[in-house]
Amino acid sequence: MADGIGSSPDSEGQHNNFYTAQGASAGAASGDGGLKEQDRLLPIANVGRIMKHILPPNAKISKEAKETMQECVSEFISFVTGEASDKCHKEKRKTVNGDDICWALSTLGFDDYVEPMRRYLQKYREMEGDRAASGSHNSRANSVDARDEVRGEQQRYQSSGAGQLMFNAVERNNASTSRRL
């Protein structure tokens, strides 16, 4: 099953992005700008690596499980990004930033992700400011420090019990408004 990304004008003539289950490869073959499946999904090796990181060392992951997770995380990213993009479009901005992603997560009912994302975003911005101030000669050391800080944040998040997430289903219509089901 392959989903395609599309765009349709709403009643005000603005275009809203949406997903269809029509098949992206057919769109790409016809030359209308559709995405190939490999272009819309996260690399399966990266997905598998993330899954292995959280599981016990002796755990095995089937190909089917990796492919299923690949579809899910890719859809999740597209869903959140689409909501953030709609917000930017309404505000006549062309760039989606981290604050827009946090807003979208909150709007879509993923409130448990918002605060960790804001903390990560703040640390990222601080490190980018430090990197710009110190020049690029320490960029490798800064990236190692950044990874260590992110790992520490992930461990604190998981040990706090917040790793057990509860999801609220949200229905999304063409006007990019949502309501809880």
Tab-separated table of N, CA and C in Angstrom:
chain	number	residue	atom	x	y	z
A	1	MET	N	0.842	-1.172	0.000
A	1	MET	CA	0.000	0.000	0.000
A	1	MET	C	0.885	1.231	0.000
A	2	ALA	N	0.709	2.099	-0.927
A	2	ALA	CA	1.499	3.323	-1.004
A	2	ALA	C	0.566	4.512	-0.984
A	3	ASP	N	0.890	5.490	-0.168
A	3	ASP	CA	0.095	6.694	-0.088
A	3	ASP	C	0.733	7.752	-0.970
A	4	GLY	N	-0.074	8.672	-1.454
A	4	GLY	CA	0.442	9.782	-2.233
A	4	GLY	C	0.164	11.087	-1.519
A	5	ILE	N	0.944	12.083	-1.821
A	5	ILE	CA	0.712	13.402	-1.264
A	5	ILE	C	0.073	14.231	-2.352
A	6	GLY	N	-0.958	14.959	-1.983
A	6	GLY	CA	-1.644	15.788	-2.957
A	6	GLY	C	-1.916	17.159	-2.406
A	7	SER	N	-2.523	17.970	-3.206
A	7	SER	CA	-2.877	19.320	-2.803
A	7	SER	C	-4.165	19.681	-3.514
A	8	SER	N	-5.085	20.289	-2.778
A	8	SER	CA	-6.335	20.696	-3.404
A	8	SER	C	-6.730	22.068	-2.891
A	9	PRO	N	-7.348	22.873	-3.747
A	9	PRO	CA	-7.765	24.205	-3.291
A	9	PRO	C	-8.995	24.094	-2.394
A	10	ASP	N	-9.023	24.929	-1.336
A	10	ASP	CA	-10.215	24.981	-0.500
A	10	ASP	C	-11.150	26.061	-1.028
A	11	SER	N	-12.171	26.413	-0.253
A	11	SER	CA	-13.162	27.377	-0.724
A	11	SER	C	-12.583	28.760	-0.952
A	12	GLU	N	-11.426	29.064	-0.303
A	12	GLU	CA	-10.796	30.368	-0.484
A	12	GLU	C	-9.702	30.329	-1.553
A	13	GLY	N	-9.544	29.209	-2.209
A	13	GLY	CA	-8.543	29.081	-3.255
A	13	GLY	C	-7.162	28.719	-2.743
A	14	GLN	N	-7.004	28.530	-1.426
A	14	GLN	CA	-5.712	28.145	-0.878
A	14	GLN	C	-5.570	26.637	-0.981
A	15	HIS	N	-4.336	26.185	-1.166
A	15	HIS	CA	-4.098	24.760	-1.328
A	15	HIS	C	-3.817	24.120	0.017
A	16	ASN	N	-4.445	22.972	0.278
A	16	ASN	CA	-4.216	22.185	1.479
A	16	ASN	C	-3.578	20.874	1.066
A	17	ASN	N	-2.514	20.494	1.771
A	17	ASN	CA	-1.857	19.223	1.497
A	17	ASN	C	-2.650	18.100	2.137
A	18	PHE	N	-2.664	16.922	1.503
A	18	PHE	CA	-3.355	15.781	2.051
A	18	PHE	C	-2.700	14.514	1.559
A	19	TYR	N	-2.986	13.415	2.233
A	19	TYR	CA	-2.503	12.107	1.843
A	19	TYR	C	-3.626	11.341	1.187
A	20	THR	N	-3.293	10.576	0.181
A	20	THR	CA	-4.284	9.691	-0.433
A	20	THR	C	-3.723	8.286	-0.465
A	21	ALA	N	-4.572	7.318	-0.546
A	21	ALA	CA	-4.145	5.932	-0.666
A	21	ALA	C	-4.208	5.508	-2.127
A	22	GLN	N	-3.871	6.414	-3.012
A	22	GLN	CA	-3.975	6.166	-4.443
A	22	GLN	C	-2.724	5.537	-5.032
A	23	GLY	N	-1.587	5.702	-4.339
A	23	GLY	CA	-0.349	5.147	-4.856
A	23	GLY	C	0.553	6.222	-5.404
A	24	ALA	N	1.624	6.506	-4.674
A	24	ALA	CA	2.535	7.572	-5.077
A	24	ALA	C	3.336	7.181	-6.312
A	25	SER	N	3.642	5.902	-6.471
A	25	SER	CA	4.466	5.519	-7.608
A	25	SER	C	3.741	5.750	-8.931
A	26	ALA	N	2.434	5.602	-8.927
A	26	ALA	CA	1.679	5.867	-10.154
A	26	ALA	C	1.757	7.342	-10.502
A	27	GLY	N	1.693	8.212	-9.478
A	27	GLY	CA	1.799	9.647	-9.708
A	27	GLY	C	3.172	10.017	-10.233
A	28	ALA	N	4.217	9.380	-9.704
A	28	ALA	CA	5.573	9.693	-10.143
A	28	ALA	C	5.778	9.241	-11.585
A	29	ALA	N	5.180	8.113	-11.935
A	29	ALA	CA	5.351	7.606	-13.288
A	29	ALA	C	4.645	8.495	-14.301
A	30	SER	N	3.552	9.113	-13.896
A	30	SER	CA	2.822	9.944	-14.838
A	30	SER	C	3.425	11.326	-14.978
A	31	GLY	N	4.433	11.632	-14.150
A	31	GLY	CA	5.112	12.906	-14.295
A	31	GLY	C	4.395	14.080	-13.656
A	32	ASP	N	3.414	13.834	-12.776
A	32	ASP	CA	2.701	14.944	-12.171
A	32	ASP	C	3.296	15.376	-10.834
A	33	GLY	N	4.511	14.975	-10.541
A	33	GLY	CA	5.174	15.436	-9.334
A	33	GLY	C	4.924	14.580	-8.115
A	34	GLY	N	4.303	13.411	-8.265
A	34	GLY	CA	4.082	12.530	-7.122
A	34	GLY	C	5.412	12.006	-6.596
A	35	LEU	N	5.398	11.520	-5.371
A	35	LEU	CA	6.608	11.009	-4.751
A	35	LEU	C	6.686	9.497	-4.900
A	36	LYS	N	7.913	8.997	-5.111
A	36	LYS	CA	8.135	7.566	-5.098
A	36	LYS	C	8.111	7.107	-3.647
A	37	GLU	N	7.769	5.866	-3.436
A	37	GLU	CA	7.673	5.351	-2.068
A	37	GLU	C	8.975	5.542	-1.309
A	38	GLN	N	10.100	5.297	-1.936
A	38	GLN	CA	11.386	5.446	-1.255
A	38	GLN	C	11.665	6.894	-0.874
A	39	ASP	N	11.057	7.846	-1.556
A	39	ASP	CA	11.269	9.254	-1.250
A	39	ASP	C	10.380	9.757	-0.117
A	40	ARG	N	9.284	9.080	0.152
A	40	ARG	CA	8.379	9.548	1.194
A	40	ARG	C	8.569	8.824	2.516
A	41	LEU	N	9.345	7.759	2.535
A	41	LEU	CA	9.561	6.985	3.751
A	41	LEU	C	10.952	7.247	4.327
A	42	LEU	N	11.053	7.194	5.650
A	42	LEU	CA	12.367	7.252	6.287
A	42	LEU	C	13.151	6.007	5.895
A	43	PRO	N	14.465	6.095	5.818
A	43	PRO	CA	15.260	4.901	5.485
A	43	PRO	C	15.025	3.786	6.507
A	44	ILE	N	14.779	2.584	6.019
A	44	ILE	CA	14.445	1.472	6.898
A	44	ILE	C	15.606	1.122	7.831
A	45	ALA	N	16.842	1.341	7.403
A	45	ALA	CA	17.995	1.077	8.267
A	45	ALA	C	17.966	2.000	9.488
A	46	ASN	N	17.598	3.253	9.277
A	46	ASN	CA	17.509	4.198	10.397
A	46	ASN	C	16.377	3.812	11.345
A	47	VAL	N	15.248	3.412	10.793
A	47	VAL	CA	14.116	2.991	11.612
A	47	VAL	C	14.514	1.769	12.439
A	48	GLY	N	15.159	0.801	11.810
A	48	GLY	CA	15.609	-0.403	12.520
A	48	GLY	C	16.600	-0.070	13.623
A	49	ARG	N	17.505	0.859	13.370
A	49	ARG	CA	18.499	1.261	14.364
A	49	ARG	C	17.817	1.900	15.580
A	50	ILE	N	16.830	2.733	15.338
A	50	ILE	CA	16.094	3.369	16.438
A	50	ILE	C	15.330	2.315	17.234
A	51	MET	N	14.714	1.366	16.533
A	51	MET	CA	13.975	0.302	17.221
A	51	MET	C	14.923	-0.542	18.067
A	52	LYS	N	16.092	-0.892	17.537
A	52	LYS	CA	17.066	-1.706	18.279
A	52	LYS	C	17.565	-0.975	19.513
A	53	HIS	N	17.688	0.339	19.419
A	53	HIS	CA	18.203	1.145	20.526
A	53	HIS	C	17.312	1.032	21.760
A	54	ILE	N	16.025	0.921	21.571
A	54	ILE	CA	15.085	0.900	22.699
A	54	ILE	C	14.821	-0.507	23.212
A	55	LEU	N	15.067	-1.534	22.387
A	55	LEU	CA	14.794	-2.917	22.767
A	55	LEU	C	15.984	-3.551	23.486
A	56	PRO	N	15.736	-4.635	24.212
A	56	PRO	CA	16.855	-5.355	24.855
A	56	PRO	C	17.842	-5.855	23.793
A	57	PRO	N	19.121	-6.004	24.159
A	57	PRO	CA	20.155	-6.385	23.181
A	57	PRO	C	19.887	-7.695	22.437
A	58	ASN	N	19.217	-8.646	23.085
A	58	ASN	CA	18.982	-9.937	22.427
A	58	ASN	C	17.690	-9.977	21.615
A	59	ALA	N	16.960	-8.867	21.556
A	59	ALA	CA	15.695	-8.829	20.816
A	59	ALA	C	15.946	-8.832	19.315
A	60	LYS	N	15.083	-9.482	18.599
A	60	LYS	CA	15.147	-9.512	17.145
A	60	LYS	C	13.929	-8.780	16.598
A	61	ILE	N	14.090	-8.157	15.431
A	61	ILE	CA	13.003	-7.398	14.811
A	61	ILE	C	12.789	-7.951	13.412
A	62	SER	N	11.578	-8.339	13.119
A	62	SER	CA	11.286	-8.883	11.794
A	62	SER	C	11.269	-7.777	10.747
A	63	LYS	N	11.443	-8.166	9.509
A	63	LYS	CA	11.387	-7.216	8.394
A	63	LYS	C	10.007	-6.561	8.341
A	64	GLU	N	8.973	-7.365	8.573
A	64	GLU	CA	7.606	-6.841	8.558
A	64	GLU	C	7.414	-5.769	9.637
A	65	ALA	N	7.984	-5.996	10.820
A	65	ALA	CA	7.860	-5.015	11.904
A	65	ALA	C	8.573	-3.717	11.533
A	66	LYS	N	9.752	-3.830	10.936
A	66	LYS	CA	10.483	-2.631	10.513
A	66	LYS	C	9.712	-1.863	9.439
A	67	GLU	N	9.162	-2.596	8.479
A	67	GLU	CA	8.403	-1.940	7.403
A	67	GLU	C	7.141	-1.271	7.935
A	68	THR	N	6.479	-1.932	8.878
A	68	THR	CA	5.278	-1.349	9.483
A	68	THR	C	5.626	-0.080	10.243
A	69	MET	N	6.687	-0.139	11.037
A	69	MET	CA	7.117	1.041	11.791
A	69	MET	C	7.562	2.142	10.840
A	70	GLN	N	8.218	1.784	9.757
A	70	GLN	CA	8.653	2.761	8.756
A	70	GLN	C	7.448	3.522	8.201
A	71	GLU	N	6.386	2.808	7.869
A	71	GLU	CA	5.164	3.442	7.374
A	71	GLU	C	4.553	4.358	8.435
A	72	CYS	N	4.490	3.864	9.666
A	72	CYS	CA	3.854	4.632	10.748
A	72	CYS	C	4.607	5.920	11.059
A	73	VAL	N	5.916	5.838	11.227
A	73	VAL	CA	6.667	7.044	11.592
A	73	VAL	C	6.694	8.037	10.436
A	74	SER	N	6.742	7.548	9.229
A	74	SER	CA	6.716	8.446	8.075
A	74	SER	C	5.379	9.162	7.985
A	75	GLU	N	4.299	8.434	8.226
A	75	GLU	CA	2.967	9.034	8.219
A	75	GLU	C	2.829	10.049	9.353
A	76	PHE	N	3.337	9.702	10.541
A	76	PHE	CA	3.270	10.605	11.687
A	76	PHE	C	4.003	11.914	11.387
A	77	ILE	N	5.192	11.817	10.843
A	77	ILE	CA	5.969	13.014	10.512
A	77	ILE	C	5.231	13.850	9.471
A	78	SER	N	4.673	13.208	8.467
A	78	SER	CA	3.924	13.929	7.437
A	78	SER	C	2.681	14.595	8.013
A	79	PHE	N	2.007	13.917	8.923
A	79	PHE	CA	0.796	14.435	9.547
A	79	PHE	C	1.104	15.700	10.349
A	80	VAL	N	2.126	15.624	11.202
A	80	VAL	CA	2.495	16.766	12.040
A	80	VAL	C	3.039	17.904	11.177
A	81	THR	N	3.892	17.573	10.236
A	81	THR	CA	4.466	18.598	9.361
A	81	THR	C	3.395	19.275	8.519
A	82	GLY	N	2.423	18.504	8.049
A	82	GLY	CA	1.332	19.083	7.265
A	82	GLY	C	0.537	20.100	8.066
A	83	GLU	N	0.278	19.778	9.331
A	83	GLU	CA	-0.459	20.711	10.199
A	83	GLU	C	0.360	21.984	10.420
A	84	ALA	N	1.660	21.826	10.674
A	84	ALA	CA	2.538	22.987	10.870
A	84	ALA	C	2.637	23.808	9.588
A	85	SER	N	2.685	23.132	8.454
A	85	SER	CA	2.764	23.818	7.166
A	85	SER	C	1.497	24.620	6.887
A	86	ASP	N	0.351	24.054	7.223
A	86	ASP	CA	-0.918	24.778	7.043
A	86	ASP	C	-0.919	26.061	7.869
A	87	LYS	N	-0.406	25.974	9.087
A	87	LYS	CA	-0.325	27.159	9.957
A	87	LYS	C	0.559	28.221	9.311
A	88	CYS	N	1.705	27.808	8.816
A	88	CYS	CA	2.632	28.751	8.169
A	88	CYS	C	1.982	29.382	6.936
A	89	HIS	N	1.287	28.560	6.171
A	89	HIS	CA	0.619	29.053	4.961
A	89	HIS	C	-0.409	30.121	5.314
A	90	LYS	N	-1.199	29.875	6.357
A	90	LYS	CA	-2.205	30.843	6.791
A	90	LYS	C	-1.555	32.140	7.276
A	91	GLU	N	-0.347	32.016	7.856
A	91	GLU	CA	0.377	33.192	8.351
A	91	GLU	C	1.274	33.799	7.269
A	92	LYS	N	1.158	33.272	6.055
A	92	LYS	CA	1.923	33.753	4.902
A	92	LYS	C	3.440	33.672	5.143
A	93	ARG	N	3.851	32.548	5.727
A	93	ARG	CA	5.271	32.268	5.928
A	93	ARG	C	5.627	31.042	5.105
A	94	LYS	N	6.879	30.976	4.665
A	94	LYS	CA	7.292	29.856	3.822
A	94	LYS	C	8.117	28.820	4.578
A	95	THR	N	8.592	29.154	5.780
A	95	THR	CA	9.480	28.255	6.507
A	95	THR	C	8.795	27.722	7.758
A	96	VAL	N	8.777	26.407	7.887
A	96	VAL	CA	8.263	25.755	9.084
A	96	VAL	C	9.418	25.679	10.075
A	97	ASN	N	9.200	26.145	11.297
A	97	ASN	CA	10.263	26.078	12.298
A	97	ASN	C	9.856	25.160	13.447
A	98	GLY	N	10.746	24.991	14.396
A	98	GLY	CA	10.493	24.090	15.517
A	98	GLY	C	9.285	24.476	16.344
A	99	ASP	N	9.061	25.778	16.506
A	99	ASP	CA	7.889	26.230	17.257
A	99	ASP	C	6.592	25.830	16.549
A	100	ASP	N	6.609	25.841	15.228
A	100	ASP	CA	5.433	25.416	14.456
A	100	ASP	C	5.166	23.914	14.675
A	101	ILE	N	6.228	23.130	14.753
A	101	ILE	CA	6.081	21.693	15.001
A	101	ILE	C	5.502	21.466	16.388
A	102	CYS	N	5.990	22.207	17.390
A	102	CYS	CA	5.437	22.083	18.749
A	102	CYS	C	3.960	22.457	18.772
A	103	TRP	N	3.611	23.524	18.068
A	103	TRP	CA	2.213	23.936	17.987
A	103	TRP	C	1.365	22.834	17.353
A	104	ALA	N	1.868	22.255	16.275
A	104	ALA	CA	1.127	21.201	15.581
A	104	ALA	C	0.950	19.979	16.478
A	105	LEU	N	2.002	19.593	17.190
A	105	LEU	CA	1.888	18.457	18.102
A	105	LEU	C	0.786	18.699	19.134
A	106	SER	N	0.760	19.894	19.682
A	106	SER	CA	-0.265	20.237	20.673
A	106	SER	C	-1.657	20.244	20.052
A	107	THR	N	-1.786	20.857	18.896
A	107	THR	CA	-3.077	20.949	18.211
A	107	THR	C	-3.637	19.572	17.862
A	108	LEU	N	-2.754	18.656	17.511
A	108	LEU	CA	-3.185	17.318	17.089
A	108	LEU	C	-3.377	16.351	18.258
A	109	GLY	N	-3.171	16.838	19.487
A	109	GLY	CA	-3.405	15.998	20.654
A	109	GLY	C	-2.200	15.233	21.148
A	110	PHE	N	-1.018	15.545	20.672
A	110	PHE	CA	0.201	14.876	21.124
A	110	PHE	C	0.906	15.735	22.178
A	111	ASP	N	0.141	16.132	23.195
A	111	ASP	CA	0.645	17.039	24.215
A	111	ASP	C	1.847	16.484	24.973
A	112	ASP	N	1.930	15.162	25.120
A	112	ASP	CA	3.050	14.564	25.847
A	112	ASP	C	4.388	14.803	25.152
A	113	TYR	N	4.365	15.089	23.872
A	113	TYR	CA	5.601	15.330	23.132
A	113	TYR	C	6.044	16.789	23.159
A	114	VAL	N	5.139	17.699	23.474
A	114	VAL	CA	5.419	19.126	23.311
A	114	VAL	C	6.537	19.597	24.232
A	115	GLU	N	6.448	19.312	25.519
A	115	GLU	CA	7.453	19.827	26.457
A	115	GLU	C	8.844	19.251	26.190
A	116	PRO	N	8.997	17.932	25.984
A	116	PRO	CA	10.332	17.426	25.631
A	116	PRO	C	10.870	18.064	24.334
A	117	MET	N	9.980	18.301	23.377
A	117	MET	CA	10.390	18.919	22.120
A	117	MET	C	10.860	20.351	22.355
A	118	ARG	N	10.141	21.083	23.195
A	118	ARG	CA	10.544	22.464	23.502
A	118	ARG	C	11.897	22.503	24.200
A	119	ARG	N	12.124	21.566	25.144
A	119	ARG	CA	13.433	21.515	25.825
A	119	ARG	C	14.542	21.201	24.817
A	120	TYR	N	14.297	20.234	23.937
A	120	TYR	CA	15.287	19.890	22.921
A	120	TYR	C	15.548	21.086	22.010
A	121	LEU	N	14.513	21.755	21.595
A	121	LEU	CA	14.632	22.909	20.707
A	121	LEU	C	15.453	24.019	21.363
A	122	GLN	N	15.202	24.253	22.655
A	122	GLN	CA	15.957	25.273	23.378
A	122	GLN	C	17.441	24.907	23.435
A	123	LYS	N	17.753	23.648	23.754
A	123	LYS	CA	19.151	23.205	23.806
A	123	LYS	C	19.793	23.298	22.430
A	124	TYR	N	19.059	22.918	21.411
A	124	TYR	CA	19.577	22.990	20.044
A	124	TYR	C	19.932	24.432	19.686
A	125	ARG	N	19.034	25.349	19.996
A	125	ARG	CA	19.277	26.754	19.668
A	125	ARG	C	20.452	27.316	20.452
A	126	GLU	N	20.576	26.911	21.709
A	126	GLU	CA	21.729	27.344	22.508
A	126	GLU	C	23.026	26.835	21.899
A	127	MET	N	23.041	25.557	21.496
A	127	MET	CA	24.252	24.987	20.897
A	127	MET	C	24.577	25.642	19.561
A	128	GLU	N	23.562	25.949	18.769
A	128	GLU	CA	23.794	26.631	17.496
A	128	GLU	C	24.384	28.017	17.741
A	129	GLY	N	23.896	28.712	18.763
A	129	GLY	CA	24.439	30.023	19.109
A	129	GLY	C	25.878	29.914	19.576
A	130	ASP	N	26.163	28.898	20.403
A	130	ASP	CA	27.540	28.675	20.869
A	130	ASP	C	28.447	28.327	19.706
A	131	ARG	N	27.959	27.517	18.793
A	131	ARG	CA	28.755	27.103	17.637
A	131	ARG	C	29.081	28.307	16.758
A	132	ALA	N	28.104	29.169	16.559
A	132	ALA	CA	28.336	30.363	15.743
A	132	ALA	C	29.325	31.295	16.429
A	133	ALA	N	29.240	31.392	17.752
A	133	ALA	CA	30.140	32.277	18.497
A	133	ALA	C	31.572	31.747	18.530
A	134	SER	N	31.740	30.419	18.621
A	134	SER	CA	33.080	29.843	18.721
A	134	SER	C	33.698	29.521	17.370
A	135	GLY	N	32.944	29.640	16.313
A	135	GLY	CA	33.455	29.315	14.981
A	135	GLY	C	33.277	27.848	14.687
A	136	SER	N	33.627	27.447	13.482
A	136	SER	CA	33.382	26.060	13.056
A	136	SER	C	34.477	25.102	13.477
A	137	HIS	N	35.605	25.583	14.090
A	137	HIS	CA	36.695	24.679	14.449
A	137	HIS	C	36.331	23.697	15.559
A	138	ASN	N	35.303	23.974	16.338
A	138	ASN	CA	34.862	23.062	17.383
A	138	ASN	C	33.552	22.368	17.035
A	139	SER	N	33.148	22.396	15.787
A	139	SER	CA	31.831	21.865	15.418
A	139	SER	C	31.714	20.379	15.700
A	140	ARG	N	32.790	19.612	15.516
A	140	ARG	CA	32.722	18.180	15.790
A	140	ARG	C	32.532	17.923	17.285
A	141	ALA	N	33.251	18.642	18.121
A	141	ALA	CA	33.092	18.495	19.570
A	141	ALA	C	31.691	18.911	19.996
A	142	ASN	N	31.176	19.973	19.408
A	142	ASN	CA	29.822	20.434	19.744
A	142	ASN	C	28.774	19.404	19.348
A	143	SER	N	28.945	18.736	18.202
A	143	SER	CA	27.953	17.749	17.779
A	143	SER	C	27.983	16.532	18.696
A	144	VAL	N	29.167	16.149	19.206
A	144	VAL	CA	29.252	15.048	20.160
A	144	VAL	C	28.554	15.446	21.456
A	145	ASP	N	28.797	16.673	21.939
A	145	ASP	CA	28.120	17.166	23.137
A	145	ASP	C	26.607	17.187	22.934
A	146	ALA	N	26.170	17.595	21.770
A	146	ALA	CA	24.739	17.664	21.480
A	146	ALA	C	24.119	16.269	21.535
A	147	ARG	N	24.790	15.282	20.957
A	147	ARG	CA	24.267	13.912	20.987
A	147	ARG	C	24.195	13.402	22.417
A	148	ASP	N	25.229	13.698	23.227
A	148	ASP	CA	25.209	13.274	24.628
A	148	ASP	C	24.050	13.915	25.380
A	149	GLU	N	23.810	15.192	25.136
A	149	GLU	CA	22.692	15.867	25.803
A	149	GLU	C	21.360	15.280	25.380
A	150	VAL	N	21.208	14.964	24.094
A	150	VAL	CA	19.955	14.382	23.605
A	150	VAL	C	19.745	13.008	24.226
A	151	ARG	N	20.805	12.193	24.303
A	151	ARG	CA	20.679	10.870	24.931
A	151	ARG	C	20.268	11.000	26.390
A	152	GLY	N	20.878	11.949	27.096
A	152	GLY	CA	20.520	12.172	28.493
A	152	GLY	C	19.071	12.579	28.634
A	153	GLU	N	18.609	13.448	27.744
A	153	GLU	CA	17.211	13.886	27.760
A	153	GLU	C	16.281	12.707	27.493
A	154	GLN	N	16.655	11.841	26.549
A	154	GLN	CA	15.833	10.677	26.243
A	154	GLN	C	15.753	9.738	27.440
A	155	GLN	N	16.892	9.523	28.109
A	155	GLN	CA	16.907	8.634	29.267
A	155	GLN	C	16.071	9.206	30.409
A	156	ARG	N	16.171	10.515	30.651
A	156	ARG	CA	15.354	11.137	31.699
A	156	ARG	C	13.871	11.006	31.361
A	157	TYR	N	13.528	11.199	30.108
A	157	TYR	CA	12.132	11.119	29.667
A	157	TYR	C	11.592	9.703	29.866
A	158	GLN	N	12.398	8.701	29.483
A	158	GLN	CA	11.956	7.319	29.600
A	158	GLN	C	11.871	6.878	31.052
A	159	SER	N	12.834	7.287	31.885
A	159	SER	CA	12.830	6.855	33.281
A	159	SER	C	11.740	7.545	34.092
A	160	SER	N	11.245	8.677	33.616
A	160	SER	CA	10.187	9.388	34.338
A	160	SER	C	8.829	8.713	34.166
A	161	GLY	N	8.762	7.692	33.338
A	161	GLY	CA	7.487	7.025	33.085
A	161	GLY	C	6.704	7.690	31.967
A	162	ALA	N	7.235	8.787	31.439
A	162	ALA	CA	6.539	9.487	30.370
A	162	ALA	C	6.673	8.748	29.050
A	163	GLY	N	7.522	7.721	29.002
A	163	GLY	CA	7.691	6.952	27.784
A	163	GLY	C	6.436	6.178	27.413
A	164	GLN	N	5.550	5.961	28.402
A	164	GLN	CA	4.286	5.307	28.141
A	164	GLN	C	3.298	6.376	27.704
A	165	LEU	N	3.099	6.501	26.429
A	165	LEU	CA	2.282	7.583	25.892
A	165	LEU	C	0.841	7.149	25.673
A	166	MET	N	-0.047	8.065	25.939
A	166	MET	CA	-1.459	7.872	25.655
A	166	MET	C	-1.785	8.757	24.458
A	167	PHE	N	-2.500	8.238	23.495
A	167	PHE	CA	-2.815	8.991	22.297
A	167	PHE	C	-4.299	9.329	22.259
A	168	ASN	N	-4.575	10.524	21.817
A	168	ASN	CA	-5.944	10.947	21.562
A	168	ASN	C	-6.119	10.969	20.054
A	169	ALA	N	-7.178	10.335	19.576
A	169	ALA	CA	-7.425	10.342	18.135
A	169	ALA	C	-7.951	11.703	17.727
A	170	VAL	N	-7.513	12.172	16.590
A	170	VAL	CA	-7.927	13.471	16.092
A	170	VAL	C	-8.375	13.306	14.651
A	171	GLU	N	-9.503	13.895	14.322
A	171	GLU	CA	-9.980	13.881	12.950
A	171	GLU	C	-9.543	15.177	12.295
A	172	ARG	N	-9.019	15.098	11.086
A	172	ARG	CA	-8.543	16.277	10.386
A	172	ARG	C	-9.322	16.428	9.098
A	173	ASN	N	-9.844	17.630	8.858
A	173	ASN	CA	-10.571	17.857	7.615
A	173	ASN	C	-9.766	18.773	6.712
A	174	ASN	N	-10.267	19.110	5.554
A	174	ASN	CA	-9.533	19.919	4.588
A	174	ASN	C	-9.214	21.318	5.082
A	175	ALA	N	-9.969	21.840	6.040
A	175	ALA	CA	-9.731	23.196	6.538
A	175	ALA	C	-8.618	23.210	7.582
A	176	SER	N	-7.989	22.077	7.841
A	176	SER	CA	-6.881	21.947	8.775
A	176	SER	C	-7.269	22.287	10.206
A	177	THR	N	-8.512	22.059	10.543
A	177	THR	CA	-8.901	22.166	11.933
A	177	THR	C	-9.083	20.757	12.448
A	178	SER	N	-8.952	20.601	13.733
A	178	SER	CA	-9.069	19.254	14.263
A	178	SER	C	-10.031	19.251	15.430
A	179	ARG	N	-10.564	18.083	15.691
A	179	ARG	CA	-11.416	17.909	16.858
A	179	ARG	C	-11.137	16.534	17.418
A	180	ARG	N	-11.273	16.416	18.703
A	180	ARG	CA	-11.048	15.126	19.344
A	180	ARG	C	-12.210	14.189	19.032
A	181	LEU	N	-11.899	12.942	18.804
A	181	LEU	CA	-12.939	11.938	18.523
A	181	LEU	C	-13.462	11.358	19.811
